[in-house]
Amino acid sequence: MDPQNLSIQMSKFRKKLIAGNWKMNVLPSMAEQLVNEILDGITNANCDILFIPPFTHIPTLSTLIHDKESVFIGAQNCHYESSGAFTGEISPEMLKDLNVDFVVLGHSERRQYFGENDKLINQKIKSALSQNLKVIYCCGESISEREAGKHKDLIEMQISAAFSGISELELSKIVIAYEPIWAIGTGKTASPDQAQDMHNFIRVLLSNMYSESAGEKLRILYGGSVKGSNAQELLNRTGIDGALVGGASLKVDEFCKIIGAAG
Ligand code: PGA
């Protein structure tokens, strides 16, 4: 079978994932209401749904969704140690104890404002996986890197450093989010062609690093100004296995539309 057909066939086995990254938004007292309104507003969902609130909201939301099928809770960050004198940090073990399913690592805001690099992110990935958390690993280029035509080189460098020492079995617990920095929170979305091109590039890269079947099983999300009006055209593309949504995940109608577009 030619690789293109195989890819189309395999994409049917990658259940789409729509993840809402709330960032530092929503008061804890309002979190339950937002999740309930979103869950009530969904008309058809054939995808996995992930809420990624601030740490402070996790206990409430984790209790709220624990018996709901295909609905998960994620954290926006974690430390790489399991405990110790790290004031202000949260460990993967603590997240697991609260029944957290996923942790986002390598988000561009963590890289930009908190100086995180792929060496540190690599330590965090290993630690999170060791606690049986799934990882959403974010990568993406800046506008100057794209304009210089260096976006693919950059992604390759990020992924090779972040995945150093990660086994194929561990890779099966990782979702990659391709998030061009120039599209995050700017209202500028990558075109479906641009996004699909990068997703294909990332899948081939991972297939070469691990195996073809590991690459085919890997879920790759797109992130960067996804909203109700552009979700369908992105999610219809083979190889775009879901979305990591920031701003629009805080708006009930928008987020429900995006979930509907994945179904
Ligand atoms: P945005 O954020 O949807 O607001 O662009 C995406 C993200 O940061 O994951």
Coordinates of C-alpha atoms and ligand atoms in Angstrom, one line a residue:
M1 CA 0.0 0.0 0.0
D2 CA 1.4 3.4 -0.8
P3 CA 2.3 5.6 2.2
Q4 CA -0.4 8.2 1.5
N5 CA -3.2 5.6 1.5
L6 CA -1.8 4.0 4.7
S7 CA -1.7 7.4 6.3
I8 CA -5.4 8.0 5.4
Q9 CA -6.4 4.6 6.7
M10 CA -4.4 4.9 10.0
S11 CA -5.9 8.4 10.7
K12 CA -9.2 6.7 11.3
F13 CA -7.7 5.0 14.3
R14 CA -6.4 8.2 15.8
K15 CA -9.4 9.5 17.8
K16 CA -9.5 13.3 17.6
L17 CA -8.6 15.2 20.8
I18 CA -9.9 18.7 21.5
A19 CA -8.1 20.3 24.4
G20 CA -8.9 23.6 26.1
N21 CA -6.0 25.3 27.7
W22 CA -7.5 27.9 30.0
K23 CA -4.0 29.4 30.8
M24 CA -4.3 31.7 33.8
N25 CA -8.0 32.4 33.4
V26 CA -11.3 31.6 35.2
L27 CA -11.8 31.8 38.9
P28 CA -11.9 28.5 40.8
S29 CA -15.5 29.3 41.8
M30 CA -16.5 29.5 38.2
A31 CA -14.8 26.5 36.8
E32 CA -17.5 23.9 37.4
Q33 CA -20.1 26.1 35.8
L34 CA -17.9 26.6 32.7
V35 CA -17.3 22.8 32.3
N36 CA -21.0 22.0 32.9
E37 CA -22.1 24.5 30.3
I38 CA -19.7 23.2 27.8
L39 CA -20.7 19.5 28.4
D40 CA -24.4 20.5 28.2
G41 CA -23.8 22.4 25.0
I42 CA -22.2 19.5 23.1
T43 CA -24.6 18.0 20.5
N44 CA -22.3 15.4 19.0
A45 CA -18.9 14.4 20.2
N46 CA -16.9 11.6 18.7
C47 CA -13.7 13.0 20.1
D48 CA -11.8 13.0 23.4
I49 CA -12.3 16.3 25.3
L50 CA -9.6 17.6 27.6
F51 CA -9.9 20.5 30.0
I52 CA -6.7 22.1 31.1
P53 CA -7.4 24.5 33.9
P54 CA -5.0 26.2 36.4
F55 CA -3.8 23.9 39.1
T56 CA -6.1 25.4 41.7
H57 CA -9.2 24.1 39.8
I58 CA -8.0 20.6 39.3
P59 CA -9.5 18.8 42.4
T60 CA -13.0 20.2 41.7
L61 CA -13.0 19.4 38.0
S62 CA -11.4 16.1 38.4
T63 CA -14.2 15.0 40.7
L64 CA -16.8 16.5 38.3
I65 CA -15.6 14.6 35.2
H66 CA -14.4 11.4 36.7
D67 CA -17.3 9.2 35.5
K68 CA -17.6 10.9 32.1
E69 CA -16.4 8.9 29.2
S70 CA -13.9 10.5 26.8
V71 CA -13.6 13.6 29.1
F72 CA -10.2 14.2 30.7
I73 CA -8.4 16.7 32.9
G74 CA -4.9 18.1 32.2
A75 CA -2.4 20.3 33.9
Q76 CA -0.5 23.2 32.3
N77 CA 2.9 22.3 33.7
C78 CA 4.8 20.2 36.2
H79 CA 8.2 20.0 37.8
Y80 CA 10.6 17.1 37.1
E81 CA 11.2 16.1 40.7
S82 CA 8.6 14.1 42.6
S83 CA 9.0 16.1 45.8
G84 CA 11.4 18.4 47.6
A85 CA 12.5 22.0 48.2
F86 CA 11.1 23.6 45.1
T87 CA 9.0 26.4 46.3
G88 CA 6.0 27.1 44.1
E89 CA 6.3 24.0 42.0
I90 CA 3.9 21.0 41.5
S91 CA 5.1 17.5 40.9
P92 CA 3.8 14.9 38.5
E93 CA 3.1 12.6 41.5
M94 CA 0.8 15.3 42.9
L95 CA -1.0 15.6 39.7
K96 CA -1.5 11.8 39.4
D97 CA -2.8 11.7 43.0
L98 CA -5.6 14.1 41.8
N99 CA -6.4 11.8 38.8
V100 CA -5.0 14.2 36.2
D101 CA -4.6 12.4 32.9
F102 CA -2.4 14.8 30.8
V103 CA 0.2 17.4 31.4
V104 CA 1.1 20.1 28.8
L105 CA 4.9 20.5 28.5
G106 CA 6.9 22.9 26.3
H107 CA 4.2 25.5 25.7
S108 CA 5.7 28.5 24.0
E109 CA 4.6 30.7 26.9
R110 CA 6.6 28.6 29.3
R111 CA 9.6 28.8 26.9
Q112 CA 9.2 32.6 26.5
Y113 CA 8.3 33.8 30.0
F114 CA 9.9 31.1 32.2
G115 CA 13.0 30.3 30.1
E116 CA 12.2 26.7 29.6
N117 CA 14.3 24.8 27.0
D118 CA 14.0 21.4 25.5
K119 CA 16.6 19.9 27.8
L120 CA 14.5 20.9 30.8
I121 CA 11.3 19.8 29.0
N122 CA 12.9 16.5 28.3
Q123 CA 13.5 16.0 32.0
K124 CA 9.8 16.9 32.7
I125 CA 8.5 14.6 30.0
K126 CA 10.5 11.6 31.5
S127 CA 9.3 12.4 34.9
A128 CA 5.6 12.9 33.9
L129 CA 5.6 9.6 32.0
S130 CA 7.2 7.8 34.9
Q131 CA 4.0 8.7 36.9
N132 CA 1.8 7.4 34.1
L133 CA 0.7 10.9 33.0
K134 CA 0.2 11.4 29.3
V135 CA 2.1 14.3 27.8
I136 CA 1.0 17.0 25.4
Y137 CA 4.4 18.2 24.0
C138 CA 4.2 21.7 22.3
C139 CA 6.5 22.9 19.6
G140 CA 6.4 25.7 17.1
E141 CA 8.4 28.4 15.4
S142 CA 8.4 32.1 15.7
I143 CA 7.4 34.4 12.8
S144 CA 11.0 35.3 12.0
E145 CA 12.0 31.6 11.9
R146 CA 9.1 30.9 9.5
E147 CA 10.0 33.9 7.3
A148 CA 13.6 32.8 7.2
G149 CA 12.3 29.3 6.0
K150 CA 13.8 27.7 9.1
H151 CA 10.6 26.4 10.6
K152 CA 11.2 22.7 9.8
D153 CA 14.8 22.8 11.1
L154 CA 13.6 24.4 14.3
I155 CA 10.9 21.8 14.9
E156 CA 13.3 19.0 14.2
M157 CA 15.8 20.5 16.7
Q158 CA 13.1 21.0 19.4
I159 CA 11.7 17.4 19.0
S160 CA 15.1 15.7 18.8
A161 CA 16.2 17.4 22.0
A162 CA 12.9 17.0 23.9
F163 CA 12.5 13.3 23.0
S164 CA 16.1 12.2 23.7
G165 CA 16.0 8.9 25.6
I166 CA 12.2 8.5 25.2
S167 CA 11.3 4.9 24.1
E168 CA 8.8 3.9 21.5
L169 CA 6.5 2.7 24.3
E170 CA 6.8 6.0 26.0
L171 CA 6.0 7.8 22.7
S172 CA 2.6 6.1 22.7
K173 CA 1.8 8.2 25.8
I174 CA 2.7 11.5 24.1
V175 CA 0.6 13.8 21.9
I176 CA 2.4 16.5 20.0
A177 CA 0.9 19.9 19.6
Y178 CA 2.2 21.9 16.7
E179 CA 1.7 25.6 17.7
P180 CA 3.3 28.2 15.5
I181 CA 4.0 31.1 18.0
W182 CA 2.8 33.7 15.5
A183 CA -0.6 32.1 15.6
I184 CA -1.0 31.9 19.4
G185 CA -3.5 34.4 20.8
T186 CA -3.0 36.6 17.7
G187 CA -6.1 35.7 15.7
K188 CA -3.8 34.6 12.8
T189 CA -4.2 30.9 12.1
A190 CA -1.9 28.8 10.1
S191 CA -3.7 27.9 6.8
P192 CA -4.9 24.3 6.6
D193 CA -2.2 23.8 4.0
Q194 CA 0.5 25.2 6.3
A195 CA -0.7 23.2 9.3
Q196 CA -1.1 19.9 7.3
D197 CA 2.4 20.4 5.8
M198 CA 3.9 20.7 9.3
H199 CA 1.9 17.8 10.7
N200 CA 3.1 15.6 7.9
F201 CA 6.7 16.7 8.5
I202 CA 6.4 16.0 12.2
R203 CA 4.9 12.5 11.5
V204 CA 7.6 11.6 9.1
L205 CA 10.2 12.8 11.6
L206 CA 8.8 10.7 14.4
S207 CA 8.4 7.7 12.0
N208 CA 12.1 8.0 11.2
M209 CA 13.1 8.4 14.8
Y210 CA 11.0 5.5 16.0
S211 CA 9.1 3.4 13.4
E212 CA 6.4 3.9 10.8
S213 CA 3.7 2.4 13.0
A214 CA 4.7 4.7 15.9
G215 CA 4.5 7.7 13.6
E216 CA 1.1 6.6 12.3
K217 CA -0.3 6.1 15.8
L218 CA 0.9 9.5 17.0
R219 CA -1.8 12.1 17.6
I220 CA -0.7 15.6 16.4
L221 CA -2.8 18.6 17.4
Y222 CA -2.8 22.0 15.8
G223 CA -2.9 25.0 18.1
G224 CA -3.0 28.8 17.4
S225 CA -6.2 30.8 17.2
V226 CA -8.4 27.8 16.6
K227 CA -12.1 28.9 16.8
G228 CA -15.5 27.9 15.8
S229 CA -15.2 29.4 12.4
N230 CA -11.9 27.8 11.3
A231 CA -12.0 24.5 13.2
Q232 CA -13.7 22.5 10.5
E233 CA -11.3 23.3 7.7
L234 CA -8.3 22.4 9.9
L235 CA -9.8 19.3 11.5
N236 CA -11.0 17.9 8.1
R237 CA -7.4 17.6 7.0
T238 CA -5.8 14.1 7.3
G239 CA -3.0 14.3 9.8
I240 CA -4.6 17.0 12.0
D241 CA -5.8 14.9 14.9
G242 CA -7.3 17.6 17.0
A243 CA -6.7 21.0 18.5
L244 CA -5.1 22.7 21.4
V245 CA -7.3 25.7 22.0
G246 CA -6.6 28.7 24.2
G247 CA -8.9 31.8 24.0
A248 CA -11.8 30.0 22.4
S249 CA -11.9 27.3 25.1
L250 CA -13.2 29.8 27.5
K251 CA -16.3 30.6 25.4
V252 CA -19.0 27.9 25.7
D253 CA -20.4 28.3 22.1
E254 CA -17.0 28.5 20.5
F255 CA -15.6 25.5 22.3
C256 CA -18.7 23.4 21.6
K257 CA -18.5 24.3 17.9
I258 CA -14.9 23.2 17.8
I259 CA -15.8 19.9 19.5
G260 CA -18.7 19.5 17.0
A261 CA -16.2 20.1 14.1
A262 CA -14.1 17.2 15.4
G263 CA -17.0 14.8 15.3
Ligands
PGA1 P1 -5.0 30.4 21.3 O1 -3.9 29.7 22.2 O2 -6.0 29.4 20.9 O3 -5.6 31.5 22.2 O4 -4.2 31.0 20.1 C1 -3.5 28.4 21.8 C2 -2.5 27.9 22.9 O5 -1.7 28.6 23.4 O6 -2.5 26.7 23.1

